[in-house]
Tab-separated table of C-alpha atoms in Angstrom:
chain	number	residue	atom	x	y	z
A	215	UNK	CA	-3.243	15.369	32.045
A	216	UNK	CA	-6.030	15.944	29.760
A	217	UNK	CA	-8.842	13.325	29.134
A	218	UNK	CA	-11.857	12.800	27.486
A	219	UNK	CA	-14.144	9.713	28.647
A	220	UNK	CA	-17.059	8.336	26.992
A	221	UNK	CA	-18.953	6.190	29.239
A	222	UNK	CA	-20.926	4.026	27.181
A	223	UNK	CA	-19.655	1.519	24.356
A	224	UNK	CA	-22.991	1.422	23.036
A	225	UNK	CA	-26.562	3.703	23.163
A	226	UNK	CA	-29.342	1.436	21.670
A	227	UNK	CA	-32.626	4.028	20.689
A	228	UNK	CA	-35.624	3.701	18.997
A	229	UNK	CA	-36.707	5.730	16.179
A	230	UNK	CA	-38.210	8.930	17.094
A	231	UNK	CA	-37.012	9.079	20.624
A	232	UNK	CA	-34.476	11.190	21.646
A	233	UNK	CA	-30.906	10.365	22.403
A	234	UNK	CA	-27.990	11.324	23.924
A	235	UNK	CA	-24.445	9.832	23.963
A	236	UNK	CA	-22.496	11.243	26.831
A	237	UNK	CA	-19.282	12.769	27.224
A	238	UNK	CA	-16.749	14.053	29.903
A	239	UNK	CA	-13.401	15.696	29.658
A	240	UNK	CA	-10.583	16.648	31.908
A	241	UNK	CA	-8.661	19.856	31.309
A	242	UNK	CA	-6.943	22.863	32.681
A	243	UNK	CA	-8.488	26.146	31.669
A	244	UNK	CA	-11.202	26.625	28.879
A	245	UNK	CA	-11.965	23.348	27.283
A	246	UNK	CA	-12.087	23.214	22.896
A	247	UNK	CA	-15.050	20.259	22.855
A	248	UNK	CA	-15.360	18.452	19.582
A	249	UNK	CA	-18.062	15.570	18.222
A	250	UNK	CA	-17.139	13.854	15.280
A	251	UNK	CA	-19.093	10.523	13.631
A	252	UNK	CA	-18.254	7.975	11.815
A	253	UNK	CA	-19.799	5.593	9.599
A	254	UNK	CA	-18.711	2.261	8.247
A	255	UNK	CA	-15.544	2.267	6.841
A	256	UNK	CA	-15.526	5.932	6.555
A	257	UNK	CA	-12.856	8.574	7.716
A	258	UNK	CA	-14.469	10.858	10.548
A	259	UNK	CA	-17.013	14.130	9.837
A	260	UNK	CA	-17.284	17.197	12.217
A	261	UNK	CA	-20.655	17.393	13.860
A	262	UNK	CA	-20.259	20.533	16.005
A	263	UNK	CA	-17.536	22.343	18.366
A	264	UNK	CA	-17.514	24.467	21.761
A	265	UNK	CA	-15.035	27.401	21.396
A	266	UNK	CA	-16.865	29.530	23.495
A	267	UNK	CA	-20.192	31.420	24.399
A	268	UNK	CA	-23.814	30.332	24.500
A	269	UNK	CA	-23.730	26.470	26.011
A	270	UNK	CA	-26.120	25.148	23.420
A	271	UNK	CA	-24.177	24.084	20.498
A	272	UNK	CA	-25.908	22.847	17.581
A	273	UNK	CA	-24.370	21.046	14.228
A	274	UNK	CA	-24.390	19.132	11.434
A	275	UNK	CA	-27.445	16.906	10.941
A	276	UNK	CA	-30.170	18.602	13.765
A	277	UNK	CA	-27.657	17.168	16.104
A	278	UNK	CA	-26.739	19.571	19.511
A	279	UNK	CA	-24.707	19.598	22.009
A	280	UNK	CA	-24.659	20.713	25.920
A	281	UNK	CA	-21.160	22.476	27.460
A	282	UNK	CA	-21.740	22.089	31.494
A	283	UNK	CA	-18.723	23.562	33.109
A	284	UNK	CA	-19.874	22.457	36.893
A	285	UNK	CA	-20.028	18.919	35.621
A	286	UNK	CA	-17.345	18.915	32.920
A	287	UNK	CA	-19.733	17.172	30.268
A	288	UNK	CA	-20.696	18.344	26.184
A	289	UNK	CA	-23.271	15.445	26.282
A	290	UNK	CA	-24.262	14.803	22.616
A	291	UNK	CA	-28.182	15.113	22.012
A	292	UNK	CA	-31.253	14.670	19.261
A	293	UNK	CA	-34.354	15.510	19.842
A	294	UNK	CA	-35.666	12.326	17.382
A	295	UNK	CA	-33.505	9.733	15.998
A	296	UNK	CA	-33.145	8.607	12.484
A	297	UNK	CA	-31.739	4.562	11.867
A	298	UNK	CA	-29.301	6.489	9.678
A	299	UNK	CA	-27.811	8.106	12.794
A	300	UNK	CA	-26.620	4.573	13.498
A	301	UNK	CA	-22.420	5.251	13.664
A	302	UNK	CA	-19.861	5.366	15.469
A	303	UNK	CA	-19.769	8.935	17.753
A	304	UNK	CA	-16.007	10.242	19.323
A	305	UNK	CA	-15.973	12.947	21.523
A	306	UNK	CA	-12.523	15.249	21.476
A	307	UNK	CA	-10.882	17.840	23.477
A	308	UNK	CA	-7.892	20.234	21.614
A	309	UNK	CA	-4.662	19.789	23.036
A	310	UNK	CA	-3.419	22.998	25.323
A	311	UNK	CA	-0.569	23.389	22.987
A	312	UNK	CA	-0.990	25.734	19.622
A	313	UNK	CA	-0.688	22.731	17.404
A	314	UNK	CA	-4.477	22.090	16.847
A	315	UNK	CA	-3.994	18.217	18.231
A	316	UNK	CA	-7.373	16.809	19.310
A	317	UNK	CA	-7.348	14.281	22.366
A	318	UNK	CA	-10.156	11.712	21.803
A	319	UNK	CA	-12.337	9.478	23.376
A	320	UNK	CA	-13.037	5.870	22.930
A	321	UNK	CA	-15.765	6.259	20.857
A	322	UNK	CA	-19.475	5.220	21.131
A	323	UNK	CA	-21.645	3.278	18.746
A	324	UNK	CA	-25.032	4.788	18.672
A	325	UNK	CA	-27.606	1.616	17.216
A	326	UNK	CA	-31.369	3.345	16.261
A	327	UNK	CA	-33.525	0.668	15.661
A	328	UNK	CA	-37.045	1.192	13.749
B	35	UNK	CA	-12.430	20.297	-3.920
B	36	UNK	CA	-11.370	16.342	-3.187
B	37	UNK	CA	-10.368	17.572	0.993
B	38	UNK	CA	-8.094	14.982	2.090
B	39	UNK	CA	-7.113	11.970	0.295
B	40	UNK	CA	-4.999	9.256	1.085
B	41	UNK	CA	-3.259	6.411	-1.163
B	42	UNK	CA	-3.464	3.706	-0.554
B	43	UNK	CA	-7.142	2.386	0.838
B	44	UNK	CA	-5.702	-1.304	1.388
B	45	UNK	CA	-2.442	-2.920	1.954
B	46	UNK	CA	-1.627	-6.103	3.060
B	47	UNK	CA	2.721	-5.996	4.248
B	48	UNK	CA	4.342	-9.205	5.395
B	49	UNK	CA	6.451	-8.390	8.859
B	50	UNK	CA	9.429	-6.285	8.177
B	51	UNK	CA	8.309	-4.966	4.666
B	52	UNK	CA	8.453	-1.135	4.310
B	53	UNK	CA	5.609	1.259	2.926
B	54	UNK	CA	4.560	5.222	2.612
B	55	UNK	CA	1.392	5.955	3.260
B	56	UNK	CA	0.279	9.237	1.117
B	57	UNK	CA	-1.926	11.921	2.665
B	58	UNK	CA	-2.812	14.786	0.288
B	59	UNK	CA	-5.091	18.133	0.864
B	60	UNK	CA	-6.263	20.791	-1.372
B	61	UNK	CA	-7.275	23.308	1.293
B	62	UNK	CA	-3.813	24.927	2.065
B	63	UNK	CA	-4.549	23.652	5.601
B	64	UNK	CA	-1.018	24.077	7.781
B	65	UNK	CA	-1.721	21.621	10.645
B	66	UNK	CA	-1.952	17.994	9.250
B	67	UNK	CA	-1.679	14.931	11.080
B	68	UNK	CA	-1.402	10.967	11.535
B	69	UNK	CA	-3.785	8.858	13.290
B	70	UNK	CA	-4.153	5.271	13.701
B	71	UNK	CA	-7.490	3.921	15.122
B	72	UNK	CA	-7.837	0.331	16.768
B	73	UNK	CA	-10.612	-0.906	18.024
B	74	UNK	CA	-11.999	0.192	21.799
B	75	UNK	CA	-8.941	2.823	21.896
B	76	UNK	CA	-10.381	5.527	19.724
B	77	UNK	CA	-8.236	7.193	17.736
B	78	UNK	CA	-4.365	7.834	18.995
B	79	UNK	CA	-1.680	10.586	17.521
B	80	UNK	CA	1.127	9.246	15.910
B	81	UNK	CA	2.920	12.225	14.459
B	82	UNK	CA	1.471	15.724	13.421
B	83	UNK	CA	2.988	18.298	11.583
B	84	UNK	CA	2.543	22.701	11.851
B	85	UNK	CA	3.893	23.282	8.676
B	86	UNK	CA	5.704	22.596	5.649
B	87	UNK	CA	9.112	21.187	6.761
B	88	UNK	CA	8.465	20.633	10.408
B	89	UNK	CA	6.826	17.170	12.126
B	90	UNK	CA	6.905	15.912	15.370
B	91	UNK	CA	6.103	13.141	17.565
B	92	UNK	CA	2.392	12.348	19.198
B	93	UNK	CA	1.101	9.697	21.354
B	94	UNK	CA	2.360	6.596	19.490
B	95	UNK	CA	5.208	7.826	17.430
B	96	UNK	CA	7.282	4.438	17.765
B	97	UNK	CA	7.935	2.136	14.823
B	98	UNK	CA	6.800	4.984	12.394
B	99	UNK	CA	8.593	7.814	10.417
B	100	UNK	CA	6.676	10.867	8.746
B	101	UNK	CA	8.156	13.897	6.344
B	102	UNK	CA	6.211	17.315	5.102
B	103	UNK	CA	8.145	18.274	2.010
B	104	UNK	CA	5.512	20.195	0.700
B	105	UNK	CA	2.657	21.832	2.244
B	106	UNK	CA	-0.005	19.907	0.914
B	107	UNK	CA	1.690	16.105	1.313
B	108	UNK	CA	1.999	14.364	4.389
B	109	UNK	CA	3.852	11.319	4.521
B	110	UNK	CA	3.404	7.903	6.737
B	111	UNK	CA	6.253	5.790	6.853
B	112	UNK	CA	6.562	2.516	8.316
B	113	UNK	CA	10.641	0.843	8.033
B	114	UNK	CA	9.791	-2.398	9.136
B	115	UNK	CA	6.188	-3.615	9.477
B	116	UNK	CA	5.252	-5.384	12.545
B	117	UNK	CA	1.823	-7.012	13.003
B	118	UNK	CA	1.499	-4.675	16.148
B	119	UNK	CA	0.829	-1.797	13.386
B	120	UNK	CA	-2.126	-3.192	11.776
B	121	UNK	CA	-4.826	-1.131	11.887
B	122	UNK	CA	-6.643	1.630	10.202
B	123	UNK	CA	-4.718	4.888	9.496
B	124	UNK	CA	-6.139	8.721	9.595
B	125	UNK	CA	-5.233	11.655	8.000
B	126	UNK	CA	-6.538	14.829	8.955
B	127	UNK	CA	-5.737	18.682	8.333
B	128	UNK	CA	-6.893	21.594	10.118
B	129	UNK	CA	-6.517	25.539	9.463
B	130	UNK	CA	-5.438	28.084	11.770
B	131	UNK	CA	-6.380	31.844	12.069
B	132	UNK	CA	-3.351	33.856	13.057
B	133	UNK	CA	-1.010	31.133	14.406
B	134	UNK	CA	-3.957	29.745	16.583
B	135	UNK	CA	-5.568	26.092	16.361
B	136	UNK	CA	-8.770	25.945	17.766
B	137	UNK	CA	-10.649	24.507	14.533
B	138	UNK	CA	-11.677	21.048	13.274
B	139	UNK	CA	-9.777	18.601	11.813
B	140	UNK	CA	-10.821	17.372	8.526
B	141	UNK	CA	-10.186	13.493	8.133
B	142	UNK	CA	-9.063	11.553	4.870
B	143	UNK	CA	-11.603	7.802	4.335
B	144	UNK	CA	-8.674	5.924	5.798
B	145	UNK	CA	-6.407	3.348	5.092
B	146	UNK	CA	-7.081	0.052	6.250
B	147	UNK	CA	-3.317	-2.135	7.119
B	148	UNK	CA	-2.772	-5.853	7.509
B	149	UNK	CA	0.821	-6.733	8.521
B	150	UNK	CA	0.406	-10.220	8.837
């Protein structure tokens, strides 16, 4: 069955440093690797995808993320964090059926304090 | 363009009350689909659609009924409300480039559900 797994409920980092919110999946085949955010009491934005290619994804917002096929992570990274990175961070995999559903994690809440 | 909109933001049912939840979107998006997100569980499928006139059943389809009338409306029904559905409820719609999926979903701001 497919599965995505987000280790941490919660990443506390301080402004500036870098972060990273971790994710792992479990799928058959070529994995479709999604990060979305959300903020408070907001629906959920895209931040970036792996489709296929170069392993360094980047997005929305100077946010990237790494595909590692050996480990079967798309760990979600900054290079400096901003407070207003503070949300709410889900981690998806698509569905192998041709119906665009998105299997997603549990979520993690990313806190950036000044 | 507005994206994806849903009606209403808040509702407060008493157990066994009915209510449609409305999900509109102005990008002529075929896939659209029904989430419901509680806390610690992420966000779970409870019925998608591929296209105008067709729906089907996701993770948590119990308890809820859906219809796609037209291609831009997606609707959330609930017969009987039972305090087991509050939550908060997703919309999303996503595109797809010669009868393949493999995009993002675009999410409505939610609507938040007491069934008390």
């Amino acid at each position: 069955a497919q599965s995505v797994a987000q280790p941490e409920d919660q990443v506390n980092v301080a402004e500036g440093n870098p972060l990273t919110v971790k994710c792992t999946y479990s799928v058959s085949g070529n994995p479709y690797l999604f990060w979305y955010v959300q903020y408070p009491n907001r629906g959920l934005q895209f931040l970036l995808k792996y489709i296929t290619g170069d392993n360094l994804v980047k997005g929305s917002y100077g946010f990237e993320a790494e595909f590692n096929k050996s480990q079967t992570s798309f760990h979600l990274k900054k290079p400096s964090a901003l407070v207003s990175d503070s949300a709410l961070y889900f981690c998806a995999v698509r569905d192998k059926s041709n119906t665009g559903k998105l299997i997603f994690g549990q979520g993690t809440t990313l806190q950036v304090k000044p | 363009n507005a994206g994806v909109t849903q009606t209403p933001k808040f509702r407060v049912l008493k157990t066994g009350q009915s209510m449609t939840l409305l999900c509109a979107q102005d990008m002529n998006h075929e896939y659209m689909y029904w989430y419901r997100q509680d806390p610690g569980m992420g966000l779970r499928l409870i019925h998608y659609s591929v296209g105008e006139g067709t729906t089907a059943k996701g993770e948590v389809p119990d308890g809820y009924n859906v219809s796609r009338l037209k291609k831009q409306n997606f609707l959330l029904g609930l017969e009987s409300a039972a305090p087991s559905q509050t939550s908060v409820y997703f919309c999303a719609s996503s595109y797809s480039r010669q009868g393949v999926s493999y995009n993002e979903q675009f999410f409505g701001p939610g609507t938040r559900l007491t069934v008390l």
